Coordinates of C-alpha atoms in Angstrom, one line a residue:
M609 CA -0.1 48.9 68.3
F610 CA -1.8 47.4 71.3
H611 CA -5.4 46.6 70.7
A612 CA -8.4 47.1 73.0
Q613 CA -9.2 44.2 75.4
A614 CA -6.0 42.4 74.6
S615 CA -5.6 41.6 78.4
N616 CA -8.4 43.5 80.1
I617 CA -12.1 44.1 79.8
A618 CA -14.5 47.1 80.2
G619 CA -17.4 46.3 82.5
G620 CA -16.0 42.9 83.5
V621 CA -13.5 41.4 85.9
T622 CA -9.8 42.0 85.4
L623 CA -7.4 40.0 87.6
D624 CA -4.3 41.9 88.7
L625 CA -1.4 39.4 88.8
R626 CA 1.4 41.9 89.7
D627 CA 1.7 40.5 93.3
L628 CA 2.6 37.1 91.9
N629 CA 6.2 38.1 91.9
E630 CA 8.2 35.2 93.3
I631 CA 11.8 34.6 92.1
T632 CA 13.1 31.4 93.7
L633 CA 16.1 29.4 92.5
V634 CA 15.6 25.7 92.8
N635 CA 17.3 22.4 92.0
G636 CA 20.8 23.7 92.8
N637 CA 20.1 26.9 90.7
A638 CA 19.5 24.8 87.6
D639 CA 15.9 26.2 87.5
V640 CA 14.0 29.2 88.7
R641 CA 10.4 29.6 89.8
L642 CA 8.8 32.8 88.5
G643 CA 5.5 34.4 89.3
V644 CA 3.8 35.5 86.2
G645 CA 3.2 39.1 87.5
L646 CA 6.9 39.9 87.1
T647 CA 8.4 41.8 84.2
W648 CA 11.6 40.4 82.5
G649 CA 13.5 43.4 83.7
E650 CA 12.7 42.4 87.3
V651 CA 13.8 38.9 86.6
Y652 CA 17.1 39.9 85.1
S653 CA 17.8 42.3 87.9
Q654 CA 17.8 39.4 90.3
L655 CA 19.6 36.8 88.1
D656 CA 22.3 39.1 86.6
P657 CA 24.4 39.4 89.8
L658 CA 24.5 35.6 90.1
G659 CA 25.8 35.1 86.6
L660 CA 22.5 33.5 85.5
T661 CA 19.7 34.2 83.1
V662 CA 16.7 32.6 81.4
A663 CA 15.4 32.6 77.9
G664 CA 13.1 35.5 78.5
G665 CA 11.9 38.7 76.8
R666 CA 14.2 41.1 75.0
I667 CA 12.2 44.1 76.4
A668 CA 12.4 44.9 80.1
S669 CA 8.8 46.0 80.6
V670 CA 7.2 42.8 79.0
G671 CA 5.4 40.6 81.5
V672 CA 6.5 37.0 82.1
G673 CA 3.1 35.3 81.8
G674 CA 1.8 36.4 78.4
Y675 CA 5.2 36.2 76.8
I676 CA 5.6 32.6 77.9
V677 CA 2.2 31.2 76.8
G678 CA 2.8 33.0 73.4
G679 CA 6.0 31.0 72.7
G680 CA 8.6 33.6 73.3
L681 CA 11.6 34.7 71.2
S682 CA 14.8 35.4 73.2
F683 CA 18.4 36.3 72.7
L684 CA 19.0 32.6 73.8
S685 CA 16.5 31.1 71.3
P686 CA 19.2 30.0 68.8
K687 CA 20.6 27.8 71.6
V688 CA 17.5 26.6 73.4
G689 CA 14.5 27.2 71.1
F690 CA 11.5 29.2 72.1
A691 CA 11.3 30.4 75.7
A692 CA 8.2 28.2 76.4
D693 CA 10.4 25.2 75.5
T694 CA 12.5 25.9 78.6
V695 CA 9.5 25.9 80.9
S696 CA 9.4 22.5 82.8
K697 CA 6.4 23.3 84.9
Y698 CA 3.3 25.5 84.7
E699 CA 1.1 26.2 87.7
V700 CA -2.4 26.8 86.4
V701 CA -5.8 27.7 87.9
L702 CA -8.5 26.1 85.7
A703 CA -11.9 27.5 85.0
N704 CA -13.5 25.4 87.8
G705 CA -11.1 26.8 90.3
T706 CA -8.8 23.8 90.5
L707 CA -5.1 24.4 90.9
V708 CA -3.1 22.0 88.7
E709 CA 0.5 21.6 87.6
A710 CA 1.6 20.7 84.1
T711 CA 4.9 18.9 83.6
A712 CA 6.3 16.2 81.3
T713 CA 4.9 13.6 83.7
Q714 CA 1.8 15.2 85.0
N715 CA -0.8 16.7 82.7
S716 CA 1.7 16.6 79.9
D717 CA -0.9 17.4 77.3
L718 CA -1.6 20.7 79.2
L719 CA 2.2 21.4 79.2
R720 CA 2.4 21.1 75.5
A721 CA -0.8 23.1 74.9
L722 CA 0.5 26.0 77.1
R723 CA 3.7 26.2 75.1
G724 CA 2.1 28.5 72.5
G725 CA -1.6 28.1 73.3
G726 CA -2.1 31.6 74.7
N727 CA -4.7 32.3 77.4
N728 CA -7.2 29.6 76.4
L729 CA -6.8 27.0 79.1
G730 CA -6.5 28.6 82.4
I731 CA -4.8 31.3 84.5
V732 CA -1.1 30.6 84.7
T733 CA 0.2 31.7 88.1
R734 CA 3.8 30.4 88.2
V735 CA 6.3 28.8 85.8
T736 CA 9.5 26.9 86.4
M737 CA 12.2 27.7 83.8
K738 CA 15.7 26.3 83.1
T739 CA 18.5 28.8 84.0
H740 CA 21.6 29.4 81.9
T741 CA 25.0 30.7 82.9
Q742 CA 25.5 34.2 81.5
G743 CA 28.1 36.8 82.2
L744 CA 28.8 39.9 80.2
M745 CA 27.1 40.1 76.8
W746 CA 28.4 41.9 73.7
G747 CA 25.7 44.0 72.1
G748 CA 24.6 47.4 70.7
T749 CA 23.0 49.3 67.9
M750 CA 24.3 50.7 64.6
M751 CA 22.4 53.2 62.5
H752 CA 22.9 53.1 58.7
P753 CA 21.8 55.4 55.8
T754 CA 19.2 53.8 53.6
T755 CA 21.7 54.0 50.7
T756 CA 23.4 51.0 52.3
L757 CA 20.2 48.8 51.9
H758 CA 21.5 46.3 49.4
N759 CA 24.7 45.4 51.4
H760 CA 22.7 45.4 54.6
L761 CA 20.2 42.9 53.3
L762 CA 23.0 40.7 51.9
A763 CA 24.5 40.7 55.4
F764 CA 21.2 39.7 57.0
I765 CA 20.7 36.8 54.6
D766 CA 24.2 35.5 55.1
F767 CA 23.7 35.8 58.9
N768 CA 20.4 33.9 58.8
K769 CA 21.6 30.7 57.2
A770 CA 20.3 27.2 57.7
T771 CA 23.7 25.7 58.5
G772 CA 26.6 27.2 60.4
Y773 CA 24.4 29.7 62.3
D774 CA 26.2 31.1 65.3
E775 CA 23.9 30.1 68.1
N776 CA 25.2 32.9 70.4
A777 CA 24.3 35.6 67.9
S778 CA 21.1 37.6 67.5
V779 CA 20.2 40.4 65.1
I780 CA 17.2 42.6 64.6
T781 CA 17.3 44.8 61.5
S782 CA 14.8 47.7 61.4
L783 CA 13.7 50.1 58.7
V784 CA 12.6 53.3 60.5
Y785 CA 11.0 56.6 59.6
Y786 CA 11.0 59.2 62.3
Y787 CA 8.5 62.0 62.2
G788 CA 10.0 65.1 60.7
I789 CA 13.5 63.7 60.8
S790 CA 14.7 61.0 58.5
H791 CA 14.7 57.4 57.4
T792 CA 17.4 55.0 58.7
I793 CA 18.3 51.4 59.0
S794 CA 19.0 50.2 62.5
T795 CA 20.9 47.0 63.4
Q796 CA 20.6 45.7 67.0
M797 CA 23.1 43.0 67.8
A798 CA 23.5 40.7 70.9
Y799 CA 26.0 38.0 71.6
T800 CA 25.5 35.6 74.5
G801 CA 28.8 33.8 74.1
P802 CA 32.0 34.5 76.0
P803 CA 32.7 38.3 76.1
S804 CA 35.4 39.8 74.0
S805 CA 36.9 43.2 73.6
S806 CA 36.4 42.9 69.8
P807 CA 33.1 42.4 67.9
P808 CA 32.2 38.7 67.3
A809 CA 32.9 37.4 63.8
A810 CA 29.2 36.7 63.3
F811 CA 28.5 40.4 62.9
S812 CA 31.4 41.1 60.6
N813 CA 29.3 41.7 57.5
F814 CA 27.0 44.1 59.3
L815 CA 30.0 46.0 60.8
S816 CA 31.5 46.4 57.3
V817 CA 28.4 48.4 56.1
P818 CA 28.9 52.2 56.4
W819 CA 27.2 53.5 59.5
V820 CA 26.1 56.8 60.8
T821 CA 26.4 56.1 64.5
T822 CA 27.1 53.1 66.8
N823 CA 27.1 52.2 70.5
Y824 CA 28.1 48.6 70.7
A825 CA 29.7 47.4 74.0
R826 CA 29.8 44.7 76.5
V827 CA 26.8 44.8 78.8
N828 CA 25.5 42.9 81.8
T829 CA 21.8 42.6 80.8
M830 CA 19.4 40.7 78.6
R831 CA 17.2 43.8 78.3
N832 CA 16.4 46.1 75.5
V833 CA 14.3 49.1 74.6
T834 CA 10.5 49.4 74.6
V835 CA 8.5 49.3 71.4
E836 CA 4.8 48.9 70.4
A837 CA 4.1 45.9 68.3
G838 CA 1.7 45.9 65.4
A839 CA 1.6 42.8 63.2
S840 CA 3.7 39.8 62.3
I841 CA 4.4 38.3 58.9
P842 CA 6.5 35.2 58.5
A843 CA 8.3 34.7 55.2
V844 CA 11.1 32.8 53.4
C845 CA 14.3 34.7 53.9
N846 CA 15.9 35.8 50.6
L847 CA 16.9 39.0 48.8
Q848 CA 13.8 39.2 46.7
V849 CA 11.5 39.0 49.8
L850 CA 13.4 41.5 51.9
G851 CA 13.8 43.9 48.9
A852 CA 10.1 43.8 48.2
A853 CA 9.3 44.3 51.9
Y854 CA 11.5 47.4 52.0
Q855 CA 9.9 48.9 48.9
I856 CA 6.4 48.4 50.2
W857 CA 7.5 50.0 53.6
W858 CA 9.1 52.9 51.7
D859 CA 6.0 53.5 49.6
S860 CA 3.7 53.4 52.6
H861 CA 5.5 55.9 54.8
S862 CA 4.4 58.9 52.7
S863 CA 0.8 58.2 53.8
V864 CA 1.7 58.6 57.5
Q865 CA 4.7 60.9 57.5
N866 CA 2.7 63.9 58.6
I867 CA 1.1 62.2 61.6
P868 CA 2.5 64.0 64.7
G869 CA 5.1 61.8 66.5
I870 CA 4.9 58.9 64.0
V871 CA 7.6 56.3 64.1
W872 CA 6.9 53.9 61.2
T873 CA 9.0 50.8 61.4
M874 CA 9.4 47.4 59.8
T875 CA 11.8 45.0 61.4
F876 CA 13.4 41.8 60.2
Q877 CA 14.1 39.1 62.8
P878 CA 15.9 35.9 61.8
L879 CA 14.1 32.6 62.4
P880 CA 16.7 29.9 61.4
P881 CA 16.1 26.2 61.8
S882 CA 18.2 26.2 64.9
I883 CA 15.3 27.9 66.7
Y884 CA 12.2 26.3 65.2
N885 CA 13.5 22.8 64.8
R886 CA 14.9 22.5 68.3
N887 CA 11.8 21.2 70.1
P888 CA 9.1 21.0 67.4
T889 CA 7.1 18.1 68.9
T890 CA 6.9 19.3 72.5
N891 CA 5.1 22.6 71.9
S892 CA 2.0 23.8 70.0
L893 CA 3.7 26.2 67.6
G894 CA 3.3 24.1 64.5
F895 CA 6.9 23.4 63.4
N896 CA 6.4 19.6 63.7
S897 CA 4.8 19.3 60.2
P898 CA 6.8 16.8 58.0
S899 CA 6.0 19.0 55.0
R900 CA 8.2 21.8 56.4
S901 CA 11.5 22.3 54.7
N902 CA 14.7 23.1 56.6
R903 CA 14.9 26.7 55.4
P904 CA 15.7 30.0 57.1
L905 CA 12.6 32.2 57.7
V906 CA 12.3 35.8 58.7
V907 CA 9.7 37.3 61.0
I908 CA 8.7 40.6 59.5
Q909 CA 7.2 42.8 62.1
L910 CA 5.3 46.1 61.6
I911 CA 5.7 48.6 64.4
A912 CA 4.2 52.0 64.8
S913 CA 3.9 54.6 67.5
W914 CA 2.4 58.1 67.4
A915 CA 1.4 61.0 69.6
S916 CA -2.4 61.3 69.6
S917 CA -5.3 58.9 69.9
L918 CA -7.1 61.0 67.4
D919 CA -4.9 59.3 64.7
D920 CA -5.5 55.7 65.9
A921 CA -8.0 54.7 63.3
F922 CA -6.0 56.2 60.4
V923 CA -2.7 54.7 61.4
R924 CA -4.2 51.3 62.0
T925 CA -5.8 51.4 58.6
K926 CA -2.5 52.3 57.0
A927 CA -0.7 49.5 58.9
R928 CA -3.3 47.0 57.7
E929 CA -2.9 48.2 54.1
L930 CA 0.9 47.7 54.4
Y931 CA 0.3 44.2 55.8
D932 CA -2.1 43.3 53.0
S933 CA 0.2 44.7 50.3
L934 CA 3.2 42.7 51.6
T935 CA 1.1 39.5 52.1
S936 CA -0.1 39.7 48.5
E937 CA 3.5 40.2 47.3
L938 CA 4.7 37.2 49.3
V939 CA 1.9 35.0 48.0
A940 CA 2.9 36.0 44.4
K941 CA 6.5 35.0 45.2
S942 CA 5.5 31.7 46.9
A943 CA 7.4 33.0 49.9
T944 CA 4.8 32.8 52.7
D945 CA 4.8 30.6 55.8
P946 CA 1.6 29.7 57.8
W947 CA 3.2 30.4 61.3
V948 CA 2.5 33.8 62.9
Y949 CA 4.2 34.7 66.1
L950 CA 1.4 35.1 68.5
N951 CA 3.2 37.7 70.7
Y952 CA 3.5 40.0 67.7
A953 CA 0.2 39.4 66.0
A954 CA -2.4 42.1 65.4
D955 CA -6.0 41.6 66.6
W956 CA -7.1 40.9 63.0
Q957 CA -4.6 38.0 62.6
D958 CA -5.2 34.3 63.5
P959 CA -1.9 32.9 64.8
I960 CA -3.3 29.7 66.3
T961 CA -4.9 28.4 63.1
G962 CA -1.4 28.9 61.6
Y963 CA -0.1 26.2 63.9
G964 CA -1.6 23.6 61.6
T965 CA -4.5 21.1 61.7
G966 CA -2.9 18.6 64.0
N967 CA -1.7 21.1 66.6
V968 CA -5.1 22.9 66.6
A969 CA -6.8 19.5 67.1
A970 CA -4.5 18.9 70.1
L971 CA -5.3 22.3 71.5
Q972 CA -9.0 21.6 71.1
A973 CA -8.7 18.3 72.9
A974 CA -6.9 20.0 75.8
R975 CA -9.6 22.7 76.0
T976 CA -12.3 20.0 76.1
K977 CA -10.4 18.3 78.9
Y978 CA -9.4 21.3 81.0
D979 CA -12.0 23.9 80.2
P980 CA -15.1 21.8 79.0
N981 CA -17.4 24.8 79.3
G982 CA -15.1 27.0 77.2
V983 CA -14.9 29.8 79.8
F984 CA -11.6 31.1 78.4
T985 CA -12.8 30.8 74.9
S986 CA -16.2 32.5 75.1
R987 CA -16.0 34.7 78.3
V988 CA -12.5 36.0 78.1
P989 CA -12.4 38.4 75.1
G990 CA -8.7 39.1 75.0
G991 CA -6.0 37.1 73.3
F992 CA -6.2 34.7 70.3
K993 CA -8.6 31.8 70.6
I994 CA -8.5 28.2 69.8
P995 CA -11.0 27.7 66.9
V996 CA -14.3 26.3 68.1

């Protein structure tokens, strides 16, 4: 559910960055310069034939710029961390019109702030990212009846383990209600390791669960299908949490099942330590706290789409009710986590505060230095703001 003024403004100035579409390999193809007006589908179309890729978005239509400053979860994240961690240089226009670069040796505080800090510090015009060798990928989707839920959740928990996680493997498990059709469990799998004619062992537990249909294969792409994101809920990953989330989702669908065109979805995405512990001190995302335990987390995402704008207010209300019910359940189980993935957050969430006191203070210091008049805080309504 995209919210109004997320990246535009009525009666104000909107900058169209689509012509910032450079794709230039540099440093002997070890890095690539990307204009932020590109989509990830455009990036992959250029890099795929060269056997290269980047830690970019999993949806072809997503733009480079917003994804990168929000952190970025990728099929490569188990190996390299968040996508923003692989950016070695940001080119940024500050509020006073100055064009600056942020690297590890030049404006390094701005580099760290932009790795998760959103649109608070300037207009990013170009990024330089590390490239990775990538040939064919193994991937696909399986559809399961909801009667397989217990075995499916056990497979997810075993997959998302703190030690022994296969860093080539990614899974997204979705609970889906389709308007007028049925409920189903969907498993999307992707494997970035060497291609094989047989499914990778990392997915064996999922593949043993009875399925209705499947379409896994070797593919030459990092892209996936388009969805509409609603809200993000981080949690400890265990059977009690996932089971409670399923029950709350199931109970909620009856309130929206008659909305024309509704697709009512809850997804589970693994967040193992191999992702969040990889570069915790060089980004703003909040995983550098010494109080954090080395435990697997799950990003629970609410997704909804529907046919008519006349139903917007009702569906959004029901989504918020689902979120509130699940949050209350997680609090009761002591299973919450303060981090909220900015790129999935709803407009009523506050992901930057969830980064923690020290990271918020560093972001505030960067804002004071690079945007002392608070132009991007007070005069740009979209996005999530650094607290004043």
